[in-house]
Amino acid sequence: MHNGVSDLMPSPYTHAMLDRFRIICLSAVLLLGNLPDSALSQKQVANIADLCTEFSQAEMRTCLQEEVRKSTAALGRSTLQMMQALNAWDETPRYRDAALTALRRSETAFVAYRTSHCAFDTSLGGGAIGAALDSRSMRCIIPLNLERAGWLD
């Protein structure tokens, strides 16, 4: 019936959908309220900006390269642990495989994001010399790796 009023009244189906939506929203709020302890705080990110500054330019580059290596290794360990946990998950293979596929796609997307984001960030160095741009790039990669590793842990 198209009398204008009945068209605006929600159906029982709409009520059920709204209830599901409310549950999903509440779950998201509860989950987001409990961010992992390993997620980087602003203070930790600021500390990364100061990383290796006590060294000469040459030593700073070596120090930052080592920090990139360590953050990449931490990310690799976290990814491997997540894959192992998913493989051991007591769930229907269909869902376990879907989660593993999603993790692999997420990892590919993360690497693409990190690459493009850090290229943009490095470009903000403008006409700086190569060593300064390299340092800027490495200081971009380190916190992204550590943040991702923290989310996977």
PDB file of C-alpha atoms in Angstrom:
ATOM      1  CA  MET A   1       0.000   0.000   0.000  1.00  0.00           C
ATOM      2  CA  HIS A   2       1.411   3.358  -0.969  1.00  0.00           C
ATOM      3  CA  ASN A   3      -0.317   5.792   1.340  1.00  0.00           C
ATOM      4  CA  GLY A   4       2.913   7.444   2.384  1.00  0.00           C
ATOM      5  CA  VAL A   5       2.815   6.377   6.038  1.00  0.00           C
ATOM      6  CA  SER A   6       2.943   2.602   5.773  1.00  0.00           C
ATOM      7  CA  ASP A   7       5.897   2.856   3.393  1.00  0.00           C
ATOM      8  CA  LEU A   8       7.909   4.509   6.177  1.00  0.00           C
ATOM      9  CA  MET A   9       7.129   1.890   8.816  1.00  0.00           C
ATOM     10  CA  PRO A  10       9.953  -0.626   9.243  1.00  0.00           C
ATOM     11  CA  SER A  11       9.139  -4.248   8.555  1.00  0.00           C
ATOM     12  CA  PRO A  12      10.027  -7.080  10.979  1.00  0.00           C
ATOM     13  CA  TYR A  13      12.868  -7.901   8.589  1.00  0.00           C
ATOM     14  CA  THR A  14      14.200  -4.335   8.960  1.00  0.00           C
ATOM     15  CA  HIS A  15      14.061  -4.632  12.758  1.00  0.00           C
ATOM     16  CA  ALA A  16      16.066  -7.862  12.630  1.00  0.00           C
ATOM     17  CA  MET A  17      18.647  -6.256  10.346  1.00  0.00           C
ATOM     18  CA  LEU A  18      18.905  -3.238  12.644  1.00  0.00           C
ATOM     19  CA  ASP A  19      19.427  -5.525  15.637  1.00  0.00           C
ATOM     20  CA  ARG A  20      22.242  -7.317  13.806  1.00  0.00           C
ATOM     21  CA  PHE A  21      23.767  -3.981  12.801  1.00  0.00           C
ATOM     22  CA  ARG A  22      23.659  -2.784  16.430  1.00  0.00           C
ATOM     23  CA  ILE A  23      25.396  -5.970  17.585  1.00  0.00           C
ATOM     24  CA  ILE A  24      28.089  -5.568  14.933  1.00  0.00           C
ATOM     25  CA  CYS A  25      28.636  -1.914  15.889  1.00  0.00           C
ATOM     26  CA  LEU A  26      28.801  -2.748  19.587  1.00  0.00           C
ATOM     27  CA  SER A  27      31.304  -5.520  18.870  1.00  0.00           C
ATOM     28  CA  ALA A  28      33.451  -3.135  16.833  1.00  0.00           C
ATOM     29  CA  VAL A  29      33.407  -0.563  19.628  1.00  0.00           C
ATOM     30  CA  LEU A  30      34.402  -3.198  22.175  1.00  0.00           C
ATOM     31  CA  LEU A  31      37.190  -4.515  19.954  1.00  0.00           C
ATOM     32  CA  LEU A  32      38.538  -1.082  19.088  1.00  0.00           C
ATOM     33  CA  GLY A  33      38.458  -0.144  22.732  1.00  0.00           C
ATOM     34  CA  ASN A  34      40.950  -2.931  23.375  1.00  0.00           C
ATOM     35  CA  LEU A  35      43.724  -2.148  20.940  1.00  0.00           C
ATOM     36  CA  PRO A  36      46.758  -4.396  21.342  1.00  0.00           C
ATOM     37  CA  ASP A  37      49.403  -3.211  23.782  1.00  0.00           C
ATOM     38  CA  SER A  38      51.970  -3.599  21.040  1.00  0.00           C
ATOM     39  CA  ALA A  39      50.300  -0.979  18.833  1.00  0.00           C
ATOM     40  CA  LEU A  40      52.682   1.975  18.702  1.00  0.00           C
ATOM     41  CA  SER A  41      51.836   5.045  20.711  1.00  0.00           C
ATOM     42  CA  GLN A  42      52.558   8.532  19.416  1.00  0.00           C
ATOM     43  CA  LYS A  43      55.435   8.727  21.914  1.00  0.00           C
ATOM     44  CA  GLN A  44      56.979   5.530  20.511  1.00  0.00           C
ATOM     45  CA  VAL A  45      56.679   6.902  16.969  1.00  0.00           C
ATOM     46  CA  ALA A  46      58.364  10.120  18.106  1.00  0.00           C
ATOM     47  CA  ASN A  47      61.155   8.024  19.628  1.00  0.00           C
ATOM     48  CA  ILE A  48      61.673   6.327  16.261  1.00  0.00           C
ATOM     49  CA  ALA A  49      62.127   9.770  14.700  1.00  0.00           C
ATOM     50  CA  ASP A  50      65.046  10.286  17.106  1.00  0.00           C
ATOM     51  CA  LEU A  51      66.447   6.825  16.436  1.00  0.00           C
ATOM     52  CA  CYS A  52      70.183   6.760  15.666  1.00  0.00           C
ATOM     53  CA  THR A  53      70.552  10.557  15.825  1.00  0.00           C
ATOM     54  CA  GLU A  54      73.497  10.261  18.196  1.00  0.00           C
ATOM     55  CA  PHE A  55      75.672   8.938  15.359  1.00  0.00           C
ATOM     56  CA  SER A  56      77.506  10.573  12.462  1.00  0.00           C
ATOM     57  CA  GLN A  57      75.744  10.534   9.083  1.00  0.00           C
ATOM     58  CA  ALA A  58      77.541   7.357   7.983  1.00  0.00           C
ATOM     59  CA  GLU A  59      76.932   5.608  11.298  1.00  0.00           C
ATOM     60  CA  MET A  60      73.324   6.807  11.339  1.00  0.00           C
ATOM     61  CA  ARG A  61      72.676   5.151   7.986  1.00  0.00           C
ATOM     62  CA  THR A  62      74.113   1.850   9.258  1.00  0.00           C
ATOM     63  CA  CYS A  63      72.109   2.124  12.476  1.00  0.00           C
ATOM     64  CA  LEU A  64      68.849   2.820  10.605  1.00  0.00           C
ATOM     65  CA  GLN A  65      69.526  -0.036   8.185  1.00  0.00           C
ATOM     66  CA  GLU A  66      69.906  -2.344  11.188  1.00  0.00           C
ATOM     67  CA  GLU A  67      66.647  -1.033  12.687  1.00  0.00           C
ATOM     68  CA  VAL A  68      64.854  -1.645   9.367  1.00  0.00           C
ATOM     69  CA  ARG A  69      66.294  -5.168   9.330  1.00  0.00           C
ATOM     70  CA  LYS A  70      65.114  -5.792  12.906  1.00  0.00           C
ATOM     71  CA  SER A  71      61.626  -4.390  12.278  1.00  0.00           C
ATOM     72  CA  THR A  72      61.318  -6.453   9.086  1.00  0.00           C
ATOM     73  CA  ALA A  73      62.397  -9.582  10.988  1.00  0.00           C
ATOM     74  CA  ALA A  74      59.843  -8.819  13.741  1.00  0.00           C
ATOM     75  CA  LEU A  75      57.128  -8.449  11.113  1.00  0.00           C
ATOM     76  CA  GLY A  76      58.180 -11.734   9.501  1.00  0.00           C
ATOM     77  CA  ARG A  77      58.033 -13.539  12.854  1.00  0.00           C
ATOM     78  CA  SER A  78      54.607 -12.086  13.658  1.00  0.00           C
ATOM     79  CA  THR A  79      53.267 -13.049  10.234  1.00  0.00           C
ATOM     80  CA  LEU A  80      54.632 -16.580  10.565  1.00  0.00           C
ATOM     81  CA  GLN A  81      53.152 -16.952  14.059  1.00  0.00           C
ATOM     82  CA  MET A  82      49.768 -15.777  12.780  1.00  0.00           C
ATOM     83  CA  MET A  83      49.930 -18.258   9.889  1.00  0.00           C
ATOM     84  CA  GLN A  84      50.810 -21.062  12.311  1.00  0.00           C
ATOM     85  CA  ALA A  85      47.973 -20.065  14.629  1.00  0.00           C
ATOM     86  CA  LEU A  86      45.519 -20.030  11.722  1.00  0.00           C
ATOM     87  CA  ASN A  87      46.753 -23.419  10.509  1.00  0.00           C
ATOM     88  CA  ALA A  88      46.188 -24.831  14.006  1.00  0.00           C
ATOM     89  CA  TRP A  89      42.795 -23.130  14.344  1.00  0.00           C
ATOM     90  CA  ASP A  90      40.073 -25.625  15.269  1.00  0.00           C
ATOM     91  CA  GLU A  91      37.705 -24.409  12.594  1.00  0.00           C
ATOM     92  CA  THR A  92      36.156 -25.769   9.431  1.00  0.00           C
ATOM     93  CA  PRO A  93      38.880 -25.924   6.734  1.00  0.00           C
ATOM     94  CA  ARG A  94      36.840 -23.613   4.512  1.00  0.00           C
ATOM     95  CA  TYR A  95      36.995 -20.824   7.086  1.00  0.00           C
ATOM     96  CA  ARG A  96      40.579 -21.520   8.070  1.00  0.00           C
ATOM     97  CA  ASP A  97      41.642 -21.377   4.410  1.00  0.00           C
ATOM     98  CA  ALA A  98      39.669 -18.160   3.918  1.00  0.00           C
ATOM     99  CA  ALA A  99      41.486 -16.585   6.877  1.00  0.00           C
ATOM    100  CA  LEU A 100      44.880 -17.691   5.551  1.00  0.00           C
ATOM    101  CA  THR A 101      44.063 -16.303   2.107  1.00  0.00           C
ATOM    102  CA  ALA A 102      42.910 -13.039   3.687  1.00  0.00           C
ATOM    103  CA  LEU A 103      46.146 -12.842   5.700  1.00  0.00           C
ATOM    104  CA  ARG A 104      48.255 -13.340   2.563  1.00  0.00           C
ATOM    105  CA  ARG A 105      46.253 -10.688   0.685  1.00  0.00           C
ATOM    106  CA  SER A 106      46.520  -8.375   3.668  1.00  0.00           C
ATOM    107  CA  GLU A 107      50.284  -8.829   3.737  1.00  0.00           C
ATOM    108  CA  THR A 108      50.546  -8.041   0.020  1.00  0.00           C
ATOM    109  CA  ALA A 109      48.357  -4.966   0.488  1.00  0.00           C
ATOM    110  CA  PHE A 110      50.415  -3.863   3.499  1.00  0.00           C
ATOM    111  CA  VAL A 111      53.682  -4.074   1.545  1.00  0.00           C
ATOM    112  CA  ALA A 112      52.129  -2.065  -1.302  1.00  0.00           C
ATOM    113  CA  TYR A 113      50.809   0.508   1.172  1.00  0.00           C
ATOM    114  CA  ARG A 114      54.134   0.760   3.004  1.00  0.00           C
ATOM    115  CA  THR A 115      56.010   1.197  -0.264  1.00  0.00           C
ATOM    116  CA  SER A 116      53.717   3.906  -1.622  1.00  0.00           C
ATOM    117  CA  HIS A 117      53.264   5.679   1.718  1.00  0.00           C
ATOM    118  CA  CYS A 118      56.983   5.802   2.410  1.00  0.00           C
ATOM    119  CA  ALA A 119      57.687   6.956  -1.160  1.00  0.00           C
ATOM    120  CA  PHE A 120      55.249   9.816  -0.572  1.00  0.00           C
ATOM    121  CA  ASP A 121      56.747  10.568   2.844  1.00  0.00           C
ATOM    122  CA  THR A 122      60.253  10.542   1.394  1.00  0.00           C
ATOM    123  CA  SER A 123      59.172  12.868  -1.409  1.00  0.00           C
ATOM    124  CA  LEU A 124      58.285  15.442   1.251  1.00  0.00           C
ATOM    125  CA  GLY A 125      62.042  15.707   1.841  1.00  0.00           C
ATOM    126  CA  GLY A 126      62.113  17.784  -1.321  1.00  0.00           C
ATOM    127  CA  GLY A 127      65.586  18.610  -2.576  1.00  0.00           C
ATOM    128  CA  ALA A 128      67.414  17.067   0.367  1.00  0.00           C
ATOM    129  CA  ILE A 129      70.529  15.035  -0.398  1.00  0.00           C
ATOM    130  CA  GLY A 130      70.258  11.276  -0.857  1.00  0.00           C
ATOM    131  CA  ALA A 131      71.419  10.349   2.657  1.00  0.00           C
ATOM    132  CA  ALA A 132      68.721  12.523   4.246  1.00  0.00           C
ATOM    133  CA  LEU A 133      66.069  11.027   1.973  1.00  0.00           C
ATOM    134  CA  ASP A 134      67.278   7.503   2.772  1.00  0.00           C
ATOM    135  CA  SER A 135      67.057   8.262   6.491  1.00  0.00           C
ATOM    136  CA  ARG A 136      63.560   9.645   6.027  1.00  0.00           C
ATOM    137  CA  SER A 137      62.508   6.519   4.131  1.00  0.00           C
ATOM    138  CA  MET A 138      63.916   4.179   6.754  1.00  0.00           C
ATOM    139  CA  ARG A 139      62.262   6.172   9.555  1.00  0.00           C
ATOM    140  CA  CYS A 140      58.978   5.649   7.712  1.00  0.00           C
ATOM    141  CA  ILE A 141      59.418   1.895   7.229  1.00  0.00           C
ATOM    142  CA  ILE A 142      60.382   1.055  10.819  1.00  0.00           C
ATOM    143  CA  PRO A 143      57.197   2.189  12.620  1.00  0.00           C
ATOM    144  CA  LEU A 144      54.935   0.747   9.922  1.00  0.00           C
ATOM    145  CA  ASN A 145      56.625  -2.643  10.257  1.00  0.00           C
ATOM    146  CA  LEU A 146      56.408  -2.540  14.048  1.00  0.00           C
ATOM    147  CA  GLU A 147      52.772  -1.412  14.011  1.00  0.00           C
ATOM    148  CA  ARG A 148      51.792  -4.231  11.656  1.00  0.00           C
ATOM    149  CA  ALA A 149      53.739  -6.762  13.728  1.00  0.00           C
ATOM    150  CA  GLY A 150      51.926  -5.541  16.825  1.00  0.00           C
ATOM    151  CA  TRP A 151      48.546  -6.037  15.230  1.00  0.00           C
ATOM    152  CA  LEU A 152      49.432  -9.586  14.201  1.00  0.00           C
ATOM    153  CA  ASP A 153      50.774 -10.573  17.629  1.00  0.00           C
TER     154      ASP A 153
END
